[in-house]
PDB file of C-alpha atoms in Angstrom:
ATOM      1  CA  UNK E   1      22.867 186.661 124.570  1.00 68.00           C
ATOM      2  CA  UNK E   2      25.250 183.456 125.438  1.00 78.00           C
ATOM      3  CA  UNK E   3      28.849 184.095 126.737  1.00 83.00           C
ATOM      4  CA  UNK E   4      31.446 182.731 124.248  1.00 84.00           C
ATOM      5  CA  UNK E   5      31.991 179.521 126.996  1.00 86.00           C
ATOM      6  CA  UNK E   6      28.143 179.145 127.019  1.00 90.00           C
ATOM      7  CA  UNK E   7      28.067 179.491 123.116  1.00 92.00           C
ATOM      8  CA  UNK E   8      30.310 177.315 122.401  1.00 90.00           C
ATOM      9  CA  UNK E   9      28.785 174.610 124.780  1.00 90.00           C
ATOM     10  CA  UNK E  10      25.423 174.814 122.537  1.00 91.00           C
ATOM     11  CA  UNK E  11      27.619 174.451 119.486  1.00 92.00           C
ATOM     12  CA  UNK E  12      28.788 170.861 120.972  1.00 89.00           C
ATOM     13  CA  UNK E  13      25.087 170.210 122.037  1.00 90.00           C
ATOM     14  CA  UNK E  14      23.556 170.604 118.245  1.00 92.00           C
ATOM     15  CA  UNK E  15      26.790 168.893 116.825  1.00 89.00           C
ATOM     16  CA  UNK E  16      26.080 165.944 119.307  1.00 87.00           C
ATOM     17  CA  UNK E  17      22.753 166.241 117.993  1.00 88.00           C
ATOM     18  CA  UNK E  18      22.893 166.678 114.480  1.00 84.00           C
ATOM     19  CA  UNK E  19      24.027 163.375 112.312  1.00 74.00           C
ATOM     20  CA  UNK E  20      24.637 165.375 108.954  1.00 79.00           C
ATOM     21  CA  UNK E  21      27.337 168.062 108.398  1.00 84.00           C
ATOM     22  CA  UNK E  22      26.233 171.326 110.005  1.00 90.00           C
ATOM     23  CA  UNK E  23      26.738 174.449 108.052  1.00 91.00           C
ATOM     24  CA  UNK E  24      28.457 177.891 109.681  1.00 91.00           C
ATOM     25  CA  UNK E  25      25.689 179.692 108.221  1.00 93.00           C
ATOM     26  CA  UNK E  26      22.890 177.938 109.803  1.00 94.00           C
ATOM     27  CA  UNK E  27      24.407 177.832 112.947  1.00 94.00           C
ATOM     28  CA  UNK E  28      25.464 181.523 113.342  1.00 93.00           C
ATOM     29  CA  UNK E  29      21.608 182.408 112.443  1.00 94.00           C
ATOM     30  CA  UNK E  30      20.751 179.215 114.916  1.00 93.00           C
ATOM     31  CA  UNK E  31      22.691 181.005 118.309  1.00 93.00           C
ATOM     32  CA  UNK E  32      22.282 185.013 116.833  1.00 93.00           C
ATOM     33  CA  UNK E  33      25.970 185.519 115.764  1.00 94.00           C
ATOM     34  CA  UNK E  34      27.630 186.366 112.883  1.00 93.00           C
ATOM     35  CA  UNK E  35      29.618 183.533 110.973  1.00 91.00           C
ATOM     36  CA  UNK E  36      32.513 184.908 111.539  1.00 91.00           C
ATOM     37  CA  UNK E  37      32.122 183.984 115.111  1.00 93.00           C
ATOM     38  CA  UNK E  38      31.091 180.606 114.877  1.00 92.00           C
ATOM     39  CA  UNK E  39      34.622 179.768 112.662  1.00 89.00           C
ATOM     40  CA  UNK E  40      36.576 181.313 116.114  1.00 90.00           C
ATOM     41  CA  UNK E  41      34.239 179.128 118.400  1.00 90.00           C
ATOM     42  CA  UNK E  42      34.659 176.366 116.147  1.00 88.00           C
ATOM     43  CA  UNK E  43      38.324 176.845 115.919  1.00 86.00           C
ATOM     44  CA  UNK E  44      38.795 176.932 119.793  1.00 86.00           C
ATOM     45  CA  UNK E  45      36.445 174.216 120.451  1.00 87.00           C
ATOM     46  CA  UNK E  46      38.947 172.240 118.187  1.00 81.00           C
ATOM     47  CA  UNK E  47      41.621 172.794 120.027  1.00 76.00           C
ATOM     48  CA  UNK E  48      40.492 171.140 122.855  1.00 75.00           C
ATOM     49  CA  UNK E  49      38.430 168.161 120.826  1.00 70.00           C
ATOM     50  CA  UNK E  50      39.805 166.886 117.489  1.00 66.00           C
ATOM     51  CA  UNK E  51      36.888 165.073 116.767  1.00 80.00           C
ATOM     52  CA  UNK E  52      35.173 168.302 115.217  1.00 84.00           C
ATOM     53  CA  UNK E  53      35.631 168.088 111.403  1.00 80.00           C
ATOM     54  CA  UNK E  54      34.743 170.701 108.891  1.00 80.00           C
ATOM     55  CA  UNK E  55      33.705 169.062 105.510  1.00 76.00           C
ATOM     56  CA  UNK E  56      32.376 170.863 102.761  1.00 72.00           C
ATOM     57  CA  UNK E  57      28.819 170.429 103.643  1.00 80.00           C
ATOM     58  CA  UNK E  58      29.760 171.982 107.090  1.00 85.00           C
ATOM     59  CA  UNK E  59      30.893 170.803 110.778  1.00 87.00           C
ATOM     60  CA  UNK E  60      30.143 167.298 111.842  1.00 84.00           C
ATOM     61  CA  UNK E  61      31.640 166.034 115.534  1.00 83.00           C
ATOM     62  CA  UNK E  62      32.566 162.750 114.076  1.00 74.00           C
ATOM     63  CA  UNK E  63      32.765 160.026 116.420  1.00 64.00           C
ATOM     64  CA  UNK E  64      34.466 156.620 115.846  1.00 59.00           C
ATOM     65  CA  UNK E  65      31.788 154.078 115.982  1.00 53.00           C
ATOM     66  CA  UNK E  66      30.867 152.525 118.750  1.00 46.00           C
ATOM     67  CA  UNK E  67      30.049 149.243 117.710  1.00 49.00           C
ATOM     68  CA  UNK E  68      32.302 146.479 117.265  1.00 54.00           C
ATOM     69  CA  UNK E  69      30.761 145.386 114.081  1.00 63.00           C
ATOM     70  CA  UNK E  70      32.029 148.605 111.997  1.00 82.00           C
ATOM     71  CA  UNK E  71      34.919 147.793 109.639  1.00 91.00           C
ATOM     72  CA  UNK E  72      37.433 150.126 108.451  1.00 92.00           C
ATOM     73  CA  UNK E  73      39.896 149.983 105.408  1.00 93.00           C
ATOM     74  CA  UNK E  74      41.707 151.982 103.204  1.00 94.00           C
ATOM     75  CA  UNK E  75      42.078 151.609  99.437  1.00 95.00           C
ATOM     76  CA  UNK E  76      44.878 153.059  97.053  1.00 95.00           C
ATOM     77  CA  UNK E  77      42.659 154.359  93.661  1.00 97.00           C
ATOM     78  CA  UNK E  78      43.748 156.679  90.626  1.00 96.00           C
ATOM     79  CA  UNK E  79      41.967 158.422  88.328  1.00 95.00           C
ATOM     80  CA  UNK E  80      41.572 162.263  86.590  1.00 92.00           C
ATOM     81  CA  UNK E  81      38.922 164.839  88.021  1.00 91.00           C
ATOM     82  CA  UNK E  82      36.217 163.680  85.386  1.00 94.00           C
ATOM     83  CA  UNK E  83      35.950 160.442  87.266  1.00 96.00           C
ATOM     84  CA  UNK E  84      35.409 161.629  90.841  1.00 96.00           C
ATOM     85  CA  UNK E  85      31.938 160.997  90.961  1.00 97.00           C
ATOM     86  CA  UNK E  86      32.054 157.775  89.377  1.00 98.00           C
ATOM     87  CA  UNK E  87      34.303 156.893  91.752  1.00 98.00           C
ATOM     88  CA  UNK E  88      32.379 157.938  95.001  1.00 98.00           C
ATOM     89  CA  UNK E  89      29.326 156.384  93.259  1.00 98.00           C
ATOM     90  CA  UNK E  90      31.145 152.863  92.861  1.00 97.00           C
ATOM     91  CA  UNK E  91      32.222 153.367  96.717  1.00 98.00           C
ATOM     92  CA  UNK E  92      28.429 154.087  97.918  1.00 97.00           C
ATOM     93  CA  UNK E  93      26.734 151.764  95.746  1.00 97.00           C
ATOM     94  CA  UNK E  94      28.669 148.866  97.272  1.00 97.00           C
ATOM     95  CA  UNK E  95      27.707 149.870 100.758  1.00 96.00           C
ATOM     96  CA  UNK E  96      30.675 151.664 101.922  1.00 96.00           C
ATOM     97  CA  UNK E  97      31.280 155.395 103.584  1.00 94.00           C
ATOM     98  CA  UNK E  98      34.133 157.754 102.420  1.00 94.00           C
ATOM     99  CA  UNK E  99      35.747 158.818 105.365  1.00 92.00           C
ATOM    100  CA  UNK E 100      38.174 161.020 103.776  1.00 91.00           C
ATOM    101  CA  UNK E 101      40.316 161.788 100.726  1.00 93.00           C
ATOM    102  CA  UNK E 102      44.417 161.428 101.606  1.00 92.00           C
ATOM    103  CA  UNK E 103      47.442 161.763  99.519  1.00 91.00           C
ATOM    104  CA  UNK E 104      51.143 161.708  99.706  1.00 90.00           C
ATOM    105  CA  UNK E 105      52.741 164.750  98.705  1.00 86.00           C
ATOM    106  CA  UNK E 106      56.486 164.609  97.779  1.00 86.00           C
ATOM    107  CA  UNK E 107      57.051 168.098  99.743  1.00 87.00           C
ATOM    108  CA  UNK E 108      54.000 168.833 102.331  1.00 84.00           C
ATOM    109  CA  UNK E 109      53.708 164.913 103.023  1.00 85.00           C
ATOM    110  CA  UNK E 110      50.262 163.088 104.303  1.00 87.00           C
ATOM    111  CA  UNK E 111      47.376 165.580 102.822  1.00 88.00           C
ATOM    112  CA  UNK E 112      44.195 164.552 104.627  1.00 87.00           C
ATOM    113  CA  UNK E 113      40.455 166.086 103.631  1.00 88.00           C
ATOM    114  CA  UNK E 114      37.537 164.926 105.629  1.00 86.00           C
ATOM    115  CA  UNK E 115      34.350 163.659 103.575  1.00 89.00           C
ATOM    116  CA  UNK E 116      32.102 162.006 105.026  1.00 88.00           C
ATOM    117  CA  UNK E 117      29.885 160.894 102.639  1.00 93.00           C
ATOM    118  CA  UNK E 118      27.204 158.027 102.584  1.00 93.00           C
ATOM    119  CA  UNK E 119      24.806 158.084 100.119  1.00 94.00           C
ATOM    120  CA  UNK E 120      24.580 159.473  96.045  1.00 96.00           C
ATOM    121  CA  UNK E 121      23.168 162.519  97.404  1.00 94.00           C
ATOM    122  CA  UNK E 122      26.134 163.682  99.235  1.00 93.00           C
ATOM    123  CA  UNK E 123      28.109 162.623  96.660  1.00 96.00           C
ATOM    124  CA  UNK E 124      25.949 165.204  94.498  1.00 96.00           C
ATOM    125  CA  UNK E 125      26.638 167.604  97.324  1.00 92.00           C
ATOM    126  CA  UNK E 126      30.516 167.447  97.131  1.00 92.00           C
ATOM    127  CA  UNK E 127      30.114 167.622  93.672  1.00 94.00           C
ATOM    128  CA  UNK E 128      28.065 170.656  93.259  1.00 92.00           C
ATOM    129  CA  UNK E 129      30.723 171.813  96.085  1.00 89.00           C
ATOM    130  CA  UNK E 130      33.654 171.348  93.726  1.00 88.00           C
ATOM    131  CA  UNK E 131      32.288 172.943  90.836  1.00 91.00           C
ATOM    132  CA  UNK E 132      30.391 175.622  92.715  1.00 91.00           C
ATOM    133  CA  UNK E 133      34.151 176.598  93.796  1.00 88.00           C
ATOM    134  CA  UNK E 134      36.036 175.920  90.626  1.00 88.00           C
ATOM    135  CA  UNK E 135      37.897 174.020  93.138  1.00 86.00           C
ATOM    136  CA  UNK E 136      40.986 171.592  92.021  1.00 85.00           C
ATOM    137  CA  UNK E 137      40.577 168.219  93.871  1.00 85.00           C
ATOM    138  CA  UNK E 138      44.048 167.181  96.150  1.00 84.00           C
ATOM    139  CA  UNK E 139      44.380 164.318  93.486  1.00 86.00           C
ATOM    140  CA  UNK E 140      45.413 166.950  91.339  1.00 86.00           C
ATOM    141  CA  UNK E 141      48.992 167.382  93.607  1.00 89.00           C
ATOM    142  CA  UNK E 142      49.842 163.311  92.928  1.00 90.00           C
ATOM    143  CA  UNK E 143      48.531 162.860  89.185  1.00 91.00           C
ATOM    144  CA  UNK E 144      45.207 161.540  90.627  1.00 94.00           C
ATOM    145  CA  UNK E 145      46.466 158.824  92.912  1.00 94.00           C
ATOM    146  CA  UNK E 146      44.963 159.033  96.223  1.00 94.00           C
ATOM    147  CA  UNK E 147      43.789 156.701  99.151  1.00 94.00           C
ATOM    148  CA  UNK E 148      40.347 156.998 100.791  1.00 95.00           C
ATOM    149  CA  UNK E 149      39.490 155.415 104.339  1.00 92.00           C
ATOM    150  CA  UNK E 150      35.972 153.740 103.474  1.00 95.00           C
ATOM    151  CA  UNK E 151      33.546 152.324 106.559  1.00 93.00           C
ATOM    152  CA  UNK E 152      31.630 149.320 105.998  1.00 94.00           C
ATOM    153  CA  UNK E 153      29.347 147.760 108.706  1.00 91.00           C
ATOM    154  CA  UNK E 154      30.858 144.344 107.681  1.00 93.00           C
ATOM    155  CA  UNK E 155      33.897 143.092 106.216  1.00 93.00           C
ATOM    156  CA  UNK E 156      31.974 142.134 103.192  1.00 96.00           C
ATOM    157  CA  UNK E 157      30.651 145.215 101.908  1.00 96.00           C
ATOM    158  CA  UNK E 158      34.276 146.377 102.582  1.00 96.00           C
ATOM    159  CA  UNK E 159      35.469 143.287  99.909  1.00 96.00           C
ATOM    160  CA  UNK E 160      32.699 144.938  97.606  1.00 97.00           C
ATOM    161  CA  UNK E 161      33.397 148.484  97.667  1.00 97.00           C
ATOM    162  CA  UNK E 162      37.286 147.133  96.740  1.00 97.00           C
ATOM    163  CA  UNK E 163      35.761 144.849  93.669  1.00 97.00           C
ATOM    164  CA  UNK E 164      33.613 147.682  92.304  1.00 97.00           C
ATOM    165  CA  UNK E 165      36.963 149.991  92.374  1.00 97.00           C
ATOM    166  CA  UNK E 166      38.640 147.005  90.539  1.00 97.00           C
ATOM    167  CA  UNK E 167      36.106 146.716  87.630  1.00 97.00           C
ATOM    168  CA  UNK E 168      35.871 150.654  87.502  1.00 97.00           C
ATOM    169  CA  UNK E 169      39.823 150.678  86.837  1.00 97.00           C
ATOM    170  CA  UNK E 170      40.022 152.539  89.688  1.00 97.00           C
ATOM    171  CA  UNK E 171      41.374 150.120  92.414  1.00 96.00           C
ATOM    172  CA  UNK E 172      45.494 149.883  92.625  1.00 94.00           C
ATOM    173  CA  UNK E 173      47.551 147.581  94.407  1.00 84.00           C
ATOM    174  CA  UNK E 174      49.242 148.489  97.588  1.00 65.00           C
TER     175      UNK E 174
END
């Protein structure tokens, strides 16, 4: 059996590893622990390296990209909780990443919930995720106006994602 030092290094090695969200489940049956144990490694391991996120897939060590050609912006949208996967869908289909979800609460300020998703099957995921939970989306705190932080390898696709939000009715100004 691994000490908790020597657990937790293994937990970095298969995050470092693993490209896709990695759930508590599979990982506590992965190193012969209970769940439980793997959300106070993974909470300790944060402490020390905020670059561990836990999305709703599972943990991902997310790592800003290395290359110079990866484009970041973030966009200002609105819309009700019937429209969230539309919305992701318009974001993926131009090319783009969602990074996260933030919004702007009057009282608890900048809200921030990690995403990460790439493709029409993890928007499916997050979807199932929300239902699966009877879960009320953040939107729900600012009458559905929100900002997401989309990646784009070029500019471009970044331009795209924007004009597919804009025909959608989703897109507001800044």
């Amino acid at each position: 059996m691994l000490t908790g030092d020597n657990r937790r290094k293994e937990i970095m090695e298969i995050l470092r590893q693993e490209k896709r969200p990695m759930p508590g489940a599979d990982l506590a049956r992965r190193l012969g622990v209970s769940r439980q144990v793997i959300v106070q490694d993974i909470a300790l391991l944060r402490t020390a390296c905020d670059s561990i996120i836990s999305t709703n897939r599972g943990y991902l060590l997310y790592e800003e990209p290395v290359s110079k050609s990866w484009h970041r912006r973030v966009v200002k949208v609105r819309h009700g909780k019937e429209d969230i996967q539309r919305e992701l869908d318009c974001i993926v289909d131009a090319g783009g990443w969602v990074v996260n979800v933030i919004v702007e609460h009057e009282i608890y300020g900048r809200l921030t919930g990690e995403l990460v998703i790439h493709n029409r099957a993890d928007v499916r995921a997050f979807i199932r995720k929300v239902e699966e939970y009877r879960t009320r989306p953040l939107t729900d705190l600012t009458e559905g106006v929100h900002f997401h932080t989309i990646e784009a390898e070029q500019e471009e696709t970044l331009d795209a994602v924007e004009h597919a939000l804009k025909e959608a009715g989703f897109l507001m100004n800044v």
